[in-house]
Amino acid sequence: MKKSIYGLTRDQLIEWLLEHGQKKYRAEQVWDWLYIKRVQSFDDMKNVSKECLDILKENFVIQTLKESVKQESADGTIKFLFEMQDGNLIETVLMRFKYGLSVCVTTQVGCNIGCSFCASGLLKKNRDLDAGEIVGQIMKVQEHLDQLQQDERVSHIVVMGIGEPFDNYTNLMSFLRTVNDQKGLAIGARHITVSTSGLAKKIIDFANENIQVNLAVSLHAPNDELRTKIMVINKAFPIEKVMDAVDYYLEKTNRRITFEYILLKDVNDHVEEAQQLAKLLENKRHLSYVNLIPYNPVDEHGQYQRSSEKSISAFFQTLKNKGINCGVRMEQGTDIDAACGQLRSKQIKKEKVKN
Ligand code: SAH
Ligand code: SF4
């Protein structure tokens, strides 16, 4: 099966075309057709020679994703379910905020990290997405926007869909370089956030990349005992290791880091845990932000419920009083299963019933 040309960064496209006997300016033209004019067929690349188009067509397709379901919520959130060439389904969410249009992308089919509260972890990882399939999600959403003819652009990206991005590191980096490219989509690095469950070694690699993309770490508990209970990955990368990597990242980049903390009723939402969390972050208060996430209930994880409003605000206030920057994540699209992995897992269940 031919892969998507979206999988090549601009440098890789230049190199590939040079290797195939083409001039560098051809690559610049092709890049422009792909990301500025956003054509869907090689034949529409009007100023590119037939010879060049022929070798491109022999080796690549433009888009490999097909829209399978599109659900629009009352608040403007749109959830897309895309079918890949091998039939696997992935989900992508477009959210409308005051500051712009943000897309949540998927990096893997399923996830092997297996956090106990997450719908994605229910389905073991089937495979990594290649870079073209990750970029393809942004291009599909942009295509949807282009069709509306309201001159809207995807302005922000969160890598928070299905999968652990740092478990698919090379493709992730390639994706980031492509969407950030100044001659293409030019989505600002500061407008992109990658979320990880805390793969410490990769946090260090990421710090060394020299890219201004934001990092979010899913912490969810302030001590190892509790964190191991809800995230088994904590056995491999306990809090101390994650924090060492975070310190390295902060020192190297001087960029603020976000800590995500899902509030699970009576599990990790007591004032005591808020105090422990404040203590843990004490020495990096100036460069950290805690994102408190009200839990989105998942049918299969009936042991967890969302914390009460009262606990959420007590937790928030405790952090605030200790001088920790924090906020409670606003919800989007709950009426359309917009939480991580939920539409996909429901769709797969429906299909199983059908078959
Ligand atoms: N694998 C990465 C990124 C994808 S998950 C990670 O874990 O960070 C993105 C965020 O959604 C994570 O913070 C994750 O813990 C959170 N999440 C997963 N399931 C959720 C649910 N049911 N309700 C609320 N947040 C959830
Ligand atoms: Fe994977 Fe993230 Fe879900 Fe954990 S929360 S299972 S790491 S997608």
Short mmCIF file of N, CA and C and ligand atoms in Angstrom, two decimals, residues 111 113-115 117-118 120-121 161-164 197 340, ligand 2:
data_model
loop_
_atom_site.label_atom_id
_atom_site.label_comp_id
_atom_site.label_asym_id
_atom_site.label_seq_id
_atom_site.Cartn_x
_atom_site.Cartn_y
_atom_site.Cartn_z
N CYS A 111 -3.70 1.72 22.91
CA CYS A 111 -2.57 2.19 23.72
C CYS A 111 -2.13 1.10 24.68
N ILE A 113 -0.18 1.52 27.33
CA ILE A 113 0.16 1.98 28.68
C ILE A 113 -0.89 1.48 29.68
N GLY A 114 -2.13 1.35 29.20
CA GLY A 114 -3.16 0.69 30.00
C GLY A 114 -3.55 1.37 31.30
N CYS A 115 -3.68 2.69 31.30
CA CYS A 115 -4.12 3.37 32.52
C CYS A 115 -5.53 2.89 32.87
N PHE A 117 -8.14 4.13 34.05
CA PHE A 117 -9.35 4.95 33.90
C PHE A 117 -9.66 5.29 32.46
N CYS A 118 -8.81 4.84 31.52
CA CYS A 118 -8.85 5.39 30.16
C CYS A 118 -9.50 4.45 29.16
N SER A 120 -9.01 4.45 25.94
CA SER A 120 -8.07 4.02 24.90
C SER A 120 -7.30 2.79 25.32
N GLY A 121 -6.96 2.76 26.59
CA GLY A 121 -6.17 1.64 27.08
C GLY A 121 -6.94 0.33 27.08
N GLY A 161 -5.06 12.58 21.86
CA GLY A 161 -6.04 11.57 21.44
C GLY A 161 -5.54 10.20 21.87
N ILE A 162 -6.00 9.19 21.16
CA ILE A 162 -5.63 7.83 21.54
C ILE A 162 -4.13 7.60 21.35
N GLY A 163 -3.53 6.93 22.33
CA GLY A 163 -2.14 6.55 22.19
C GLY A 163 -1.19 7.34 23.06
N GLU A 164 0.02 6.79 23.21
CA GLU A 164 1.07 7.47 23.96
C GLU A 164 2.07 8.02 22.93
N SER A 197 2.25 10.14 29.30
CA SER A 197 1.97 9.50 30.58
C SER A 197 3.23 9.48 31.45
N CYS A 340 -11.26 11.15 25.29
CA CYS A 340 -10.25 10.21 24.85
C CYS A 340 -10.73 8.77 24.57
FE1 SF4 B 2 -2.65 5.51 26.99
FE2 SF4 B 2 -2.81 8.07 27.79
FE3 SF4 B 2 -4.97 6.44 27.91
FE4 SF4 B 2 -2.93 6.08 29.58
S1 SF4 B 2 -4.27 7.87 29.47
S2 SF4 B 2 -4.01 4.46 28.45
S3 SF4 B 2 -1.20 6.59 28.30
S4 SF4 B 2 -3.92 7.11 26.06
#
